[in-house]
């Protein structure tokens, strides 16, 4: 069973969504539906599964449906049709009380526009999720302070959100989500308001946290580099339709259509492709010249060994952590993997 399953979800915004639904199911485009009915397609037949412990990144242009999708998972939005289940529970089957419990204990969310309480201090905002879980002040302040430090905001704990910059407010939102320590984290453009240095710092922190805690993270971003860095899988939305789901390498090597191609065309492949992705297994590499080899680790990115291999005109021998030979990459194949197919 997947941690989160979304099945044939349609979301239509407007006064009479169910009246418009048949037209959408018949294949009318977002533009046609808007022109003929004044309704907006948010999601158009989206199905996907997110596995426990993975980071699933959702990408797409502004208005493509990313926030709408993530808000279905904690039922801030009800689907017009289709099903959303979390750990096997259909979220539409929850009554009001169950829904509150579910949001409190199962998942935390970092909102695109921060969603902080203006009348609460940073410390109170960060501790809020723990407060509603019923934790004592002393305990929750301790946890909140740890998270405030983790996002680099110590010293600001007694200030109010309007005394902070946008990027700082975003970090408060992140600290609040981290504090509740839920299994599932929903992060809507969580890093987008941060400047590049802090942003890459936060990405690193999230990856470190993730390698330890193995949370299930749904992460929305506009930024391809960010999605490649963080995502185990990436889903790409266009006009409410999910046009491709795959690993970062799938998306780069085999973009499903022109829209995805446009997203990935400028990516630096050497930064995102690992040796093991392009190697040929040892038992299929009998033709490789083994006189001039450079040893590379299977999890190394191409950029880490490319200069050496190119300078010495060598082939690569790919080894695992224990030093066992897993496969080979010829010089020619290495160079080919860096150009568009
Ligand atoms: N409450 C709403 N009422 C009407 N239309 C809405 C509502 N929320 C979203 N939409 C529409 O649904 C579509 C998807 O919006 P959504 O906010 O999910 O996009 P997004 O991919 O998150 O964009 P951004 O990157 O700008 O945040 C848009 O066309 C938007 O106009
Ligand atoms: Mg959005």
XYZ file of C-alpha atoms and ligand atoms in Angstrom:
373
model
C 0.000 0.000 0.000
C 1.265 3.457 -0.867
C 1.384 6.138 1.813
C -0.672 8.537 -0.284
C -2.878 7.567 -3.213
C -4.654 9.937 -5.512
C -7.072 8.330 -7.950
C -8.697 10.057 -10.897
C -9.076 13.341 -9.080
C -10.851 16.193 -10.835
C -11.200 19.603 -9.246
C -13.280 22.230 -10.943
C -13.640 25.683 -9.392
C -16.909 27.554 -9.894
C -20.582 27.530 -8.893
C -21.644 24.254 -10.461
C -18.614 22.027 -10.755
C -20.537 18.768 -11.107
C -22.453 20.151 -14.084
C -19.199 21.012 -15.803
C -17.505 17.717 -14.915
C -18.848 15.659 -17.879
C -17.463 18.200 -20.298
C -14.047 17.984 -18.641
C -14.196 14.188 -18.681
C -14.965 14.422 -22.383
C -11.651 16.131 -22.890
C -12.476 19.843 -23.038
C -9.388 21.968 -22.383
C -8.970 24.386 -19.497
C -9.384 27.342 -21.881
C -12.569 25.945 -23.480
C -14.127 25.221 -20.098
C -13.333 28.700 -18.828
C -14.704 30.371 -21.944
C -17.905 28.308 -22.177
C -18.795 27.930 -18.501
C -16.727 30.383 -16.463
C -15.369 27.452 -14.442
C -11.677 26.821 -13.873
C -10.093 23.397 -14.054
C -7.807 22.956 -11.051
C -7.018 19.273 -11.575
C -7.903 17.103 -14.540
C -7.923 13.347 -13.917
C -4.841 13.204 -11.710
C -3.724 9.807 -10.380
C -0.509 9.147 -8.509
C 0.970 7.167 -5.639
C 3.490 8.427 -3.130
C 5.467 5.838 -1.190
C 6.344 5.956 2.482
C 9.653 7.694 3.122
C 10.049 9.300 -0.269
C 10.253 12.915 -1.322
C 7.779 13.523 -4.099
C 8.265 16.806 -5.891
C 5.483 18.443 -7.822
C 6.514 20.893 -10.549
C 4.706 23.007 -13.075
C 4.158 26.574 -14.185
C 2.106 29.040 -12.164
C -1.563 28.051 -12.257
C -0.868 24.452 -13.288
C -2.560 23.060 -10.141
C 0.290 22.356 -7.717
C -1.250 23.998 -4.647
C -4.635 22.541 -5.518
C -3.116 19.073 -5.616
C -1.256 19.287 -2.313
C -4.340 20.722 -0.563
C -6.334 17.644 -1.470
C -3.989 15.517 0.609
C -4.980 17.121 3.925
C -8.441 17.868 2.591
C -8.197 21.617 2.654
C -9.871 21.098 -0.734
C -12.514 18.480 -1.582
C -12.283 16.869 -5.009
C -15.107 17.364 -7.509
C -14.653 13.693 -8.264
C -12.078 11.011 -7.508
C -10.450 9.655 -4.394
C -7.616 10.608 -2.071
C -6.362 8.135 0.510
C -3.673 8.461 3.134
C -2.390 5.231 4.700
C -5.390 3.466 3.218
C -7.976 5.866 4.661
C -10.172 7.720 2.213
C -9.893 11.308 3.459
C -13.469 12.033 2.326
C -14.741 9.441 4.798
C -13.433 11.385 7.819
C -15.951 13.302 9.915
C -15.092 16.724 11.307
C -13.525 15.388 14.491
C -11.507 12.718 12.720
C -10.339 15.255 10.189
C -9.005 17.538 12.931
C -7.132 14.628 14.537
C -5.793 13.580 11.165
C -4.436 17.054 10.386
C -2.947 17.406 13.872
C -1.094 14.140 14.050
C -0.553 12.811 10.549
C 0.744 15.725 8.585
C 2.169 19.181 8.772
C 2.100 21.779 6.066
C 4.306 24.662 5.035
C 2.131 27.125 3.166
C 3.104 29.038 0.066
C 2.216 32.309 1.772
C 3.543 31.348 5.199
C 0.166 31.168 7.010
C 1.567 32.500 10.295
C -0.514 33.914 13.141
C 0.217 37.668 13.204
C -0.620 38.044 16.890
C 1.658 35.198 17.996
C 5.430 35.449 18.427
C 7.852 33.320 16.443
C 8.141 30.959 19.407
C 4.363 30.666 19.732
C 3.916 30.167 16.005
C 6.513 27.411 15.883
C 5.033 25.721 18.970
C 1.460 26.037 17.757
C 1.124 22.502 16.355
C 2.390 21.108 19.648
C 0.019 23.320 21.605
C -3.004 21.916 19.776
C -1.612 18.435 20.332
C -1.866 19.265 24.048
C 1.829 19.552 24.953
C 2.864 21.466 28.068
C 4.337 24.944 27.536
C 7.781 24.014 28.780
C 8.101 20.964 26.526
C 6.817 22.671 23.450
C 9.013 25.729 23.941
C 12.018 23.461 24.142
C 11.167 21.726 20.863
C 10.212 25.028 19.243
C 13.564 26.575 20.212
C 15.427 23.619 18.689
C 13.619 24.112 15.404
C 14.064 27.886 15.497
C 17.780 27.276 15.813
C 17.693 24.701 13.039
C 16.318 27.275 10.605
C 18.750 29.955 11.780
C 16.352 32.275 13.573
C 17.645 32.279 17.140
C 17.333 35.683 18.678
C 14.058 36.326 16.880
C 11.874 34.015 18.950
C 10.000 36.832 20.701
C 9.363 38.915 17.588
C 6.108 38.955 15.625
C 5.809 37.876 11.980
C 5.397 41.446 10.681
C 8.819 42.267 12.144
C 10.434 39.642 9.897
C 11.341 39.588 6.217
C 9.496 37.251 3.835
C 12.300 34.714 3.840
C 12.428 34.742 7.629
C 8.671 34.213 7.830
C 9.033 31.282 5.504
C 11.600 29.771 7.831
C 9.191 30.188 10.747
C 6.626 28.218 8.716
C 9.196 25.536 8.105
C 10.218 25.351 11.764
C 6.564 25.008 12.724
C 6.135 22.086 10.346
C 9.299 20.415 11.643
C 8.259 20.864 15.276
C 5.217 18.588 15.124
C 7.373 15.774 13.766
C 4.563 14.250 11.712
C 5.074 11.380 9.250
C 3.942 13.411 6.293
C 5.125 16.905 5.415
C 3.394 18.944 2.752
C 5.602 21.770 1.548
C 4.141 24.292 -0.860
C 6.972 26.415 -2.299
C 8.566 26.171 1.119
C 11.900 27.608 -0.008
C 10.851 29.930 -2.799
C 11.065 33.160 -0.809
C 14.586 32.415 0.453
C 17.713 33.908 -1.020
C 19.989 31.440 -2.842
C 22.479 30.791 -0.058
C 19.903 30.147 2.636
C 17.845 28.221 0.132
C 20.567 25.778 -0.675
C 21.322 25.546 3.035
C 17.698 24.650 3.753
C 17.688 22.090 0.944
C 20.730 20.485 2.500
C 19.081 20.503 5.942
C 15.961 18.915 4.545
C 17.992 16.189 2.846
C 19.959 15.516 6.036
C 16.765 15.362 8.037
C 15.229 13.120 5.446
C 18.108 10.648 5.363
C 17.648 10.216 9.110
C 13.888 10.426 9.601
C 12.535 9.120 6.277
C 9.397 11.209 6.311
C 7.012 11.221 3.421
C 7.419 14.647 1.873
C 5.360 16.254 -0.846
C 7.318 19.248 -2.035
C 6.157 21.856 -4.521
C 8.573 23.999 -6.444
C 8.977 25.985 -9.664
C 12.653 25.312 -9.635
C 14.015 22.406 -11.653
C 17.366 22.253 -9.876
C 15.587 22.117 -6.533
C 13.290 19.350 -7.721
C 16.185 17.301 -9.077
C 18.119 17.770 -5.890
C 15.323 16.800 -3.530
C 12.987 14.499 -5.412
C 12.933 10.715 -5.412
C 10.097 11.130 -7.887
C 8.912 14.202 -9.711
C 5.419 14.809 -11.054
C 4.898 17.518 -13.644
C 1.566 19.333 -13.952
C 0.373 21.274 -16.960
C -3.068 22.912 -16.951
C -4.270 20.593 -14.180
C -3.079 17.450 -15.947
C -0.250 15.326 -14.634
C 1.847 14.974 -17.770
C 4.742 12.930 -16.392
C 5.851 11.174 -13.227
C 9.321 9.743 -12.959
C 12.669 9.776 -11.250
C 14.812 12.846 -11.919
C 16.795 10.870 -14.452
C 13.629 9.627 -16.245
C 12.431 13.173 -16.563
C 15.723 14.435 -17.936
C 16.470 11.528 -20.231
C 12.928 10.901 -21.503
C 10.765 14.006 -21.216
C 7.170 13.028 -22.056
C 6.257 16.060 -24.155
C 7.305 19.546 -25.274
C 6.273 21.109 -21.979
C 8.576 18.838 -19.975
C 11.304 19.228 -22.583
C 11.129 22.992 -22.118
C 11.564 22.526 -18.373
C 14.632 20.322 -18.638
C 16.393 21.741 -21.663
C 18.921 23.823 -19.752
C 19.651 21.385 -16.978
C 23.263 20.545 -16.276
C 23.138 16.775 -16.688
C 26.541 16.221 -15.109
C 25.128 17.575 -11.862
C 22.160 15.223 -11.659
C 23.160 11.932 -13.276
C 24.997 9.384 -11.166
C 27.511 6.866 -12.447
C 25.256 3.878 -11.738
C 22.514 5.312 -13.962
C 24.574 5.212 -17.133
C 26.962 2.315 -16.487
C 26.698 -0.998 -18.286
C 26.699 -3.955 -15.891
C 30.065 -5.689 -15.527
C 28.851 -8.884 -17.226
C 27.698 -6.944 -20.292
C 30.899 -4.987 -20.708
C 33.240 -7.512 -22.277
C 34.200 -5.122 -25.103
C 35.409 -2.316 -22.854
C 39.137 -1.540 -23.006
C 40.301 -2.098 -19.433
C 43.859 -0.874 -19.851
C 43.074 2.716 -19.074
C 40.481 2.900 -16.282
C 39.418 5.523 -13.788
C 37.698 4.149 -10.702
C 34.447 5.918 -9.795
C 31.883 5.345 -7.045
C 28.435 4.257 -8.217
C 26.766 7.188 -6.402
C 29.110 9.865 -7.719
C 27.634 12.490 -10.007
C 29.198 12.744 -13.436
C 30.599 16.215 -12.706
C 32.740 14.753 -9.941
C 34.719 12.462 -12.232
C 34.208 13.968 -15.671
C 37.329 16.179 -15.792
C 39.674 13.357 -14.870
C 38.103 10.913 -17.315
C 38.134 13.400 -20.166
C 41.735 14.501 -19.538
C 43.070 10.972 -19.482
C 40.740 9.740 -22.229
C 39.928 6.820 -19.938
C 36.934 4.559 -19.420
C 35.279 4.345 -16.005
C 35.181 1.351 -13.731
C 32.197 1.765 -11.417
C 32.508 0.336 -7.907
C 30.252 0.180 -4.855
C 31.245 1.299 -1.348
C 32.982 -2.015 -0.669
C 35.013 -1.664 -3.845
C 33.198 -4.382 -5.822
C 33.103 -3.701 -9.543
C 29.513 -3.042 -10.612
C 30.022 -1.961 -14.200
C 31.746 0.238 -16.755
C 31.144 3.466 -18.621
C 33.111 4.024 -21.786
C 34.498 7.434 -22.505
C 32.219 7.736 -25.510
C 29.056 6.770 -23.618
C 29.946 9.215 -20.870
C 30.158 12.100 -23.309
C 26.976 10.983 -25.081
C 25.008 10.970 -21.816
C 25.708 14.684 -21.444
C 24.067 15.712 -24.698
C 20.364 15.752 -25.433
C 18.969 12.606 -26.995
N -10.274 28.994 -4.805
C -10.199 29.043 -6.134
N -11.224 29.509 -6.875
C -11.150 29.557 -8.217
N -10.105 29.131 -8.941
C -9.051 28.658 -8.265
C -9.035 28.576 -6.834
N -7.851 28.070 -6.445
C -7.162 27.817 -7.572
N -7.880 28.164 -8.676
C -7.469 27.987 -10.076
O -6.963 26.672 -10.236
C -5.801 26.661 -11.048
C -4.657 26.036 -10.277
O -4.295 26.901 -9.204
P -3.150 26.542 -8.172
O -3.191 27.548 -7.088
O -3.261 25.122 -7.797
O -1.849 26.739 -9.089
P -0.301 26.585 -8.711
O 0.280 25.592 -9.655
O -0.152 26.349 -7.260
O 0.268 28.029 -9.111
P 1.416 28.934 -8.399
O 2.714 28.384 -8.875
O 1.159 30.294 -8.968
O 1.229 28.860 -6.922
C -5.552 28.109 -11.460
O -6.050 28.290 -12.766
C -6.350 28.928 -10.456
O -6.880 30.061 -11.105
Mg 0.642 27.444 -5.682
